[in-house]
């Protein structure tokens, strides 16, 4: 069973309701008391921190099935260490108070291995970011972010579709919306990708990888 | 039982030997076939990636008890995604081939929760880095890196001792050795920290936190 099925099962048995959020609504804020762990059922949320000037620093985007607030839970800090906010979607999440989450782990020990896998995905994303963000150009960051997102999807190489707006993507890459728009249009003109208001498709991952060197 | 005790037990029962490395010796390299997971028994190793110009990008330092190669294992990539190298110490590591590591997890299900905790620590470190490295000054990065390392130690606030050389610390902060030396000396003059060839002590964590604003 995948993470979402385990959650659905457990939450219906224990009468835990889904919580719905509006687009751009805050799920919780950095520094707030960490009362439990969320699991994303539908939609997407973005996870970020604020710097001292209250400028948001994007960390990652969660997709259905992903736990939110896990790091705060395992760190035994009593405060959430990030801010979580809906992107352009209207996400719904399960909320498990700390004690309930511990009970879930006891009832479903197989979940631990799945969570380990998810966390490793997160680490891998951040390692990629460290690698490309500290020293590389924005063009390289655009391509590497797309390739990373594609690799998360497994073996699929053609017509990889992602549900995010250009603003969400801009935050992932860490650049200005205007510049990203220009460069992404260039990739579209080369027929490497396609995109609309809230989606982006990688037409052919292998061709995109080849474009890395002359973008 | 902590991770190291579980490992020692398991490895002695299954006749798995400790592997010793010299200072600065490479344990494995990015792109090499991922044959299994390591656990650090003694000493320290640093984990990094290379950028295109073969410039190393520091990711994190592992301490005794920490797993190495876990992300590659759970990602099902068949290649190691980082390079791991001894720092100034002569570390010893347990090596568990992939199948053996799976067997260990089955024999010791309690290990999964401990590994989750470790990974969350790693994520937290990288989030801190994202927060301070993309937008903040080197002075802020120095202080925040020290505070982060201190927070990892739990409740302790006075005389926090770390075993790393100034070169290792320089890699963590991501700046030139010359500049770090100058700034760290300034912190020593203010009696906030002390250091020698391969160690650094935070005298008083609370005072160091206060110094954040006028370093």
Coordinates of C-alpha atoms in Angstrom, one line a residue:
Chain A
X1 CA 0.0 0.0 0.0
X2 CA 1.3 3.5 -0.7
X3 CA 1.4 6.2 1.9
X4 CA -1.9 7.8 0.9
X5 CA -3.8 4.6 1.1
X6 CA -2.4 3.9 4.6
X7 CA -3.4 7.4 5.6
X8 CA -6.9 7.2 4.1
X9 CA -7.5 3.9 5.9
X10 CA -6.1 5.1 9.2
X11 CA -7.9 8.5 9.1
X12 CA -11.3 7.0 8.2
X13 CA -11.0 4.4 11.0
X14 CA -10.0 7.1 13.5
X15 CA -12.5 9.7 12.2
X16 CA -9.8 12.3 11.3
X17 CA -11.1 14.7 8.8
X18 CA -9.4 16.2 5.8
X19 CA -8.7 19.9 6.1
X20 CA -9.1 22.0 3.0
X21 CA -7.1 25.2 2.2
X22 CA -7.6 27.9 -0.3
X23 CA -5.0 28.8 -2.9
X24 CA -2.1 30.7 -1.2
X25 CA -3.5 30.0 2.3
X26 CA -1.0 29.3 5.0
X27 CA -1.1 25.9 6.6
X28 CA 1.4 26.8 9.4
X29 CA 4.1 29.4 10.0
X30 CA 7.7 29.1 11.0
X31 CA 8.0 29.5 14.8
X32 CA 4.4 28.4 15.5
X33 CA 3.9 25.6 18.0
X34 CA 4.4 22.2 16.2
X35 CA 1.2 20.4 17.1
X36 CA 1.5 17.5 14.6
X37 CA 2.3 16.2 11.2
X38 CA 0.3 16.8 8.0
X39 CA 0.0 14.6 5.0
X40 CA -0.9 16.1 1.6
X41 CA -3.9 14.3 0.0
X42 CA -4.6 16.6 -3.0
X43 CA -3.0 19.7 -4.5
X44 CA 0.4 21.0 -3.7
X45 CA 1.9 23.1 -1.0
X46 CA 5.2 24.9 -0.9
X47 CA 7.6 24.9 2.0
X48 CA 9.8 27.9 2.7
X49 CA 11.6 29.9 5.4
X50 CA 11.8 33.7 5.8
X51 CA 15.1 35.5 5.9
X52 CA 15.5 38.5 8.3
X53 CA 14.0 40.9 5.8
X54 CA 10.9 38.6 5.6
X55 CA 11.9 37.6 2.1
X56 CA 10.7 34.0 1.4
X57 CA 13.4 31.4 0.7
X58 CA 11.8 28.5 -1.2
X59 CA 12.8 25.0 0.0
X60 CA 10.6 22.5 -1.7
X61 CA 7.2 21.7 -3.1
X62 CA 5.2 18.8 -1.6
X63 CA 3.1 16.5 -3.7
X64 CA 0.2 14.2 -2.8
X65 CA 1.3 11.6 -0.2
X66 CA 4.0 13.7 1.2
X67 CA 4.4 14.4 4.9
X68 CA 4.7 18.0 6.1
X69 CA 6.2 18.9 9.4
X70 CA 8.1 15.7 9.8
X71 CA 11.4 17.4 10.4
X72 CA 10.0 19.5 13.2
X73 CA 8.5 16.3 14.7
X74 CA 11.6 14.2 14.7
X75 CA 13.8 17.1 15.8
X76 CA 11.8 17.4 19.0
X77 CA 11.8 21.2 18.5
X78 CA 8.4 22.3 19.8
X79 CA 8.2 24.8 17.0
X80 CA 7.7 24.4 13.2
X81 CA 10.9 25.3 11.5
X82 CA 9.3 26.3 8.1
X83 CA 6.3 28.0 6.7
X84 CA 3.9 25.9 4.6
X85 CA 1.5 27.5 2.2
X86 CA -0.8 26.3 -0.6
X87 CA 0.4 27.1 -4.1
X88 CA -2.2 27.9 -6.9
X89 CA -4.1 24.7 -6.0
X90 CA -6.6 24.3 -3.2
X91 CA -4.9 21.5 -1.3
X92 CA -6.5 19.1 1.2
X93 CA -4.4 17.7 4.0
X94 CA -4.8 15.2 6.8
X95 CA -3.7 16.5 10.2
X96 CA -2.3 14.1 12.8
X97 CA -1.5 15.5 16.2
X98 CA 1.9 14.3 17.5
X99 CA 0.5 11.5 19.6
X100 CA -1.8 10.3 16.8
X101 CA 1.2 10.3 14.4
X102 CA 3.2 8.1 16.8
X103 CA 0.2 5.8 17.0
X104 CA 0.1 5.6 13.2
X105 CA 3.7 4.7 13.0
X106 CA 3.1 1.9 15.6
X107 CA 0.1 0.6 13.7
X108 CA 1.8 0.8 10.4
X109 CA 5.5 0.0 10.8
X110 CA 5.8 -0.4 7.0
X111 CA 5.3 3.4 6.8
X112 CA 8.7 4.1 8.3
X113 CA 10.5 2.7 5.3
X114 CA 8.3 4.8 3.0
X115 CA 9.0 7.9 5.0
X116 CA 12.7 7.2 4.9
X117 CA 12.5 7.1 1.1
X118 CA 10.5 10.4 1.0
X119 CA 13.1 12.1 3.2
X120 CA 15.9 10.9 1.0
X121 CA 14.1 12.4 -2.0
X122 CA 14.0 15.7 -0.1
X123 CA 17.7 15.5 0.8
X124 CA 18.5 14.7 -2.8
X125 CA 16.6 17.8 -4.0
X126 CA 18.4 20.0 -1.5
X127 CA 21.8 18.6 -2.5
X128 CA 21.0 19.3 -6.1
X129 CA 20.1 22.9 -5.0
X130 CA 23.3 23.3 -3.1
X131 CA 25.2 22.1 -6.1
X132 CA 23.6 24.3 -8.6
X133 CA 22.5 27.3 -6.6
X134 CA 25.7 28.3 -4.9
X135 CA 27.9 28.5 -8.0
X136 CA 25.9 28.1 -11.2
X137 CA 24.1 30.4 -13.6
X138 CA 20.3 30.8 -13.6
X139 CA 20.2 29.1 -16.9
X140 CA 21.8 26.0 -15.5
X141 CA 19.5 26.1 -12.5
X142 CA 16.4 26.2 -14.7
X143 CA 17.5 23.1 -16.6
X144 CA 18.8 21.2 -13.6
X145 CA 15.6 21.9 -11.6
X146 CA 13.5 20.5 -14.5
X147 CA 15.8 17.5 -14.9
X148 CA 15.5 16.8 -11.1
X149 CA 11.7 17.1 -11.2
X150 CA 11.7 14.7 -14.1
X151 CA 14.0 12.2 -12.4
X152 CA 11.6 12.1 -9.5
X153 CA 9.0 10.6 -11.8
X154 CA 11.0 7.4 -12.4
X155 CA 11.6 5.9 -15.7
X156 CA 9.3 8.1 -17.8
X157 CA 11.1 10.1 -20.4
X158 CA 8.4 11.6 -22.7
X159 CA 5.6 14.1 -22.0
X160 CA 6.3 14.6 -18.3
X161 CA 3.6 16.9 -17.0
X162 CA 3.9 19.0 -13.9
X163 CA 1.2 21.0 -12.2
X164 CA 2.8 24.3 -11.2
X165 CA 2.5 27.9 -12.2
X166 CA 5.4 29.9 -13.6
X167 CA 5.5 31.8 -10.2
X168 CA 5.9 28.5 -8.3
X169 CA 8.7 27.5 -10.7
X170 CA 10.4 30.9 -10.3
X171 CA 10.5 30.3 -6.5
X172 CA 12.0 26.8 -7.0
X173 CA 14.8 28.2 -9.3
X174 CA 15.3 31.4 -7.3
X175 CA 15.3 34.1 -9.9
X176 CA 13.0 36.9 -11.2
X177 CA 9.8 36.0 -12.9
X178 CA 10.6 38.2 -15.9
X179 CA 13.9 36.4 -16.5
X180 CA 12.5 32.9 -16.0
X181 CA 9.7 33.7 -18.4
X182 CA 12.2 34.7 -21.1
X183 CA 14.4 31.7 -20.7
X184 CA 11.5 29.2 -20.4
X185 CA 10.0 30.7 -23.6
X186 CA 13.3 30.0 -25.3
X187 CA 13.1 26.3 -24.2
X188 CA 9.5 26.2 -25.6
X189 CA 10.6 27.7 -28.9
X190 CA 13.2 24.8 -29.2
X191 CA 10.2 22.5 -28.5
X192 CA 11.9 21.0 -25.5
X193 CA 9.1 21.9 -23.2
X194 CA 5.5 23.3 -23.3
X195 CA 3.6 25.2 -20.7
X196 CA 0.4 27.0 -19.8
X197 CA -1.1 28.9 -16.9
X198 CA -0.6 26.3 -14.3
X199 CA 1.3 23.4 -15.9
X200 CA 4.6 22.6 -17.7
X201 CA 5.4 19.6 -19.8
X202 CA 8.9 18.2 -20.6
X203 CA 8.5 16.9 -24.2
X204 CA 11.6 14.7 -24.2
X205 CA 13.8 14.4 -21.2
X206 CA 16.8 13.1 -23.1
X207 CA 16.7 16.1 -25.5
X208 CA 16.5 18.5 -22.6
X209 CA 19.6 16.9 -21.0
X210 CA 21.4 17.4 -24.3
X211 CA 20.4 21.1 -24.3
X212 CA 22.2 21.6 -21.0
X213 CA 25.4 22.5 -22.7
X214 CA 24.0 25.1 -25.2
X215 CA 21.0 26.7 -23.5
Chain B
X1 CA 20.0 1.1 22.1
X2 CA 21.6 3.8 19.9
X3 CA 22.5 3.3 16.3
X4 CA 26.2 2.4 17.0
X5 CA 25.3 -0.3 19.5
X6 CA 22.9 -1.9 17.1
X7 CA 25.6 -1.8 14.4
X8 CA 28.3 -3.2 16.6
X9 CA 26.1 -6.0 17.7
X10 CA 24.9 -6.9 14.2
X11 CA 28.3 -6.6 12.6
X12 CA 30.1 -8.8 15.2
X13 CA 27.3 -11.4 14.8
X14 CA 27.6 -11.4 11.0
X15 CA 31.4 -11.0 11.0
X16 CA 31.5 -7.7 9.2
X17 CA 34.8 -5.9 9.7
X18 CA 35.4 -2.3 10.4
X19 CA 37.1 -0.5 7.5
X20 CA 39.8 2.1 8.4
X21 CA 40.6 5.1 6.3
X22 CA 43.5 7.5 6.4
X23 CA 43.0 11.3 6.9
X24 CA 41.7 12.8 3.6
X25 CA 41.2 9.3 2.0
X26 CA 38.1 8.9 -0.2
X27 CA 35.5 6.4 1.0
X28 CA 33.6 6.6 -2.3
X29 CA 33.1 9.0 -5.2
X30 CA 30.0 10.5 -6.9
X31 CA 29.0 8.4 -9.8
X32 CA 30.6 5.2 -8.5
X33 CA 28.3 2.1 -8.3
X34 CA 26.4 2.2 -5.0
X35 CA 27.2 -1.2 -3.5
X36 CA 25.9 -0.5 0.0
X37 CA 25.5 1.7 3.1
X38 CA 28.3 2.8 5.4
X39 CA 28.0 3.7 9.1
X40 CA 30.6 5.9 10.7
X41 CA 32.0 4.3 13.9
X42 CA 34.8 6.7 14.7
X43 CA 36.2 10.0 13.4
X44 CA 34.5 12.2 10.9
X45 CA 33.9 12.2 7.1
X46 CA 32.7 15.0 4.9
X47 CA 30.1 14.6 2.2
X48 CA 30.3 16.8 -0.9
X49 CA 29.5 17.0 -4.6
X50 CA 31.7 18.4 -7.4
X51 CA 30.5 21.1 -9.7
X52 CA 31.4 21.1 -13.4
X53 CA 34.8 22.6 -12.8
X54 CA 35.5 19.9 -10.2
X55 CA 35.2 22.4 -7.4
X56 CA 34.0 20.6 -4.3
X57 CA 30.6 21.8 -2.8
X58 CA 30.4 20.9 0.8
X59 CA 27.1 19.3 1.9
X60 CA 27.6 18.0 5.5
X61 CA 29.9 16.4 8.0
X62 CA 29.0 13.0 9.4
X63 CA 29.6 12.1 13.0
X64 CA 29.9 8.7 14.7
X65 CA 26.7 6.7 14.3
X66 CA 25.6 8.4 11.1
X67 CA 24.7 6.4 8.0
X68 CA 26.5 7.3 4.8
X69 CA 25.1 6.4 1.4
X70 CA 21.5 6.2 2.7
X71 CA 20.1 8.6 0.1
X72 CA 21.6 6.7 -2.8
X73 CA 20.2 3.5 -1.3
X74 CA 16.6 4.7 -0.9
X75 CA 16.6 6.6 -4.2
X76 CA 17.2 3.3 -6.0
X77 CA 19.8 5.0 -8.1
X78 CA 22.5 2.5 -8.7
X79 CA 25.2 5.2 -8.3
X80 CA 26.4 7.1 -5.3
X81 CA 25.2 10.7 -5.6
X82 CA 28.0 12.3 -3.5
X83 CA 31.6 12.0 -2.7
X84 CA 32.6 11.0 0.9
X85 CA 36.1 11.6 2.2
X86 CA 37.8 11.5 5.6
X87 CA 38.5 14.9 7.2
X88 CA 41.6 15.3 9.3
X89 CA 40.7 12.3 11.4
X90 CA 41.3 8.6 10.5
X91 CA 37.7 7.4 10.5
X92 CA 36.6 3.8 10.7
X93 CA 33.3 2.7 9.1
X94 CA 31.1 -0.4 8.9
X95 CA 30.2 -1.3 5.3
X96 CA 26.9 -3.1 4.7
X97 CA 26.2 -4.3 1.2
X98 CA 22.7 -3.4 0.0
X99 CA 21.2 -6.8 0.8
X100 CA 22.9 -6.9 4.2
X101 CA 21.6 -3.4 5.0
X102 CA 18.0 -4.6 4.2
X103 CA 18.5 -7.6 6.5
X104 CA 19.7 -5.3 9.2
X105 CA 16.5 -3.2 8.9
X106 CA 14.4 -6.3 9.1
X107 CA 16.3 -7.6 12.1
X108 CA 16.2 -4.2 13.8
X109 CA 13.0 -2.4 12.9
X110 CA 13.6 0.1 15.7
X111 CA 16.5 1.4 13.5
X112 CA 14.1 2.9 11.0
X113 CA 12.8 5.5 13.5
X114 CA 16.4 6.4 14.4
X115 CA 17.3 6.8 10.8
X116 CA 14.3 9.0 10.2
X117 CA 15.5 11.2 13.0
X118 CA 19.0 11.4 11.5
X119 CA 17.7 12.3 8.0
X120 CA 15.6 15.0 9.5
X121 CA 18.7 16.4 11.1
X122 CA 20.4 16.4 7.7
X123 CA 17.4 18.1 6.1
X124 CA 17.3 20.7 8.8
X125 CA 21.0 21.5 8.3
X126 CA 20.4 21.9 4.5
X127 CA 17.4 24.1 5.2
X128 CA 19.5 26.3 7.4
X129 CA 22.2 26.4 4.7
X130 CA 19.6 27.4 2.1
X131 CA 18.3 30.1 4.4
X132 CA 21.7 31.7 5.2
X133 CA 23.7 30.8 2.2
X134 CA 21.7 32.2 -0.7
X135 CA 21.2 35.6 0.7
X136 CA 23.2 36.4 3.8
X137 CA 26.7 37.6 4.4
X138 CA 29.7 35.4 5.3
X139 CA 29.7 36.8 8.9
X140 CA 26.1 35.7 9.3
X141 CA 26.9 32.3 7.8
X142 CA 29.7 31.8 10.3
X143 CA 27.5 32.5 13.3
X144 CA 24.5 30.5 12.0
X145 CA 26.7 27.5 11.2
X146 CA 28.1 27.5 14.8
X147 CA 24.6 27.9 16.3
X148 CA 23.3 25.1 14.2
X149 CA 26.1 22.8 15.2
X150 CA 25.5 23.7 18.9
X151 CA 21.7 23.1 18.6
X152 CA 22.5 19.6 17.3
X153 CA 24.0 18.8 20.7
X154 CA 20.7 19.2 22.5
X155 CA 20.3 21.2 25.7
X156 CA 24.0 21.9 26.4
X157 CA 24.8 25.6 26.3
X158 CA 28.3 26.0 27.8
X159 CA 31.7 24.8 26.6
X160 CA 30.4 23.0 23.5
X161 CA 33.4 21.3 21.9
X162 CA 33.6 20.3 18.2
X163 CA 36.3 18.2 16.5
X164 CA 37.1 19.9 13.2
X165 CA 39.9 21.8 11.7
X166 CA 39.6 25.4 10.4
X167 CA 39.7 24.0 6.9
X168 CA 36.7 21.8 7.6
X169 CA 34.8 24.7 9.1
X170 CA 35.7 26.8 6.0
X171 CA 34.1 24.2 3.8
X172 CA 31.0 24.2 5.9
X173 CA 30.6 27.9 5.7
X174 CA 31.7 28.2 2.1
X175 CA 34.3 31.0 2.2
X176 CA 38.0 31.5 1.9
X177 CA 40.3 30.2 4.7
X178 CA 41.9 33.6 5.1
X179 CA 38.7 35.4 5.7
X180 CA 37.3 32.8 8.1
X181 CA 40.5 32.8 10.1
X182 CA 40.2 36.6 10.5
X183 CA 36.5 36.5 11.6
X184 CA 36.9 33.5 13.9
X185 CA 39.8 35.2 15.6
X186 CA 37.5 38.2 16.2
X187 CA 35.0 35.8 17.9
X188 CA 37.9 34.4 20.0
X189 CA 39.0 37.9 21.0
X190 CA 35.5 38.5 22.3
X191 CA 35.8 35.3 24.3
X192 CA 32.8 33.8 22.6
X193 CA 34.7 30.9 21.2
X194 CA 38.1 29.2 21.5
X195 CA 39.9 27.0 19.0
X196 CA 43.0 25.1 18.3
X197 CA 44.4 23.0 15.4
X198 CA 41.6 20.5 15.1
X199 CA 38.9 21.7 17.6
X200 CA 36.6 24.6 18.3
X201 CA 34.7 25.4 21.5
X202 CA 31.7 27.6 21.9
X203 CA 32.1 29.1 25.4
X204 CA 28.6 30.3 25.8
X205 CA 25.9 29.6 23.2
X206 CA 23.5 32.3 24.5
X207 CA 26.2 35.0 24.3
X208 CA 27.1 33.8 20.8
X209 CA 23.4 34.2 19.8
X210 CA 23.4 37.7 21.2
X211 CA 26.5 38.5 19.1
X212 CA 24.6 37.7 15.9
X213 CA 23.5 41.3 15.6
X214 CA 26.8 43.0 16.0
X215 CA 29.5 40.6 14.7

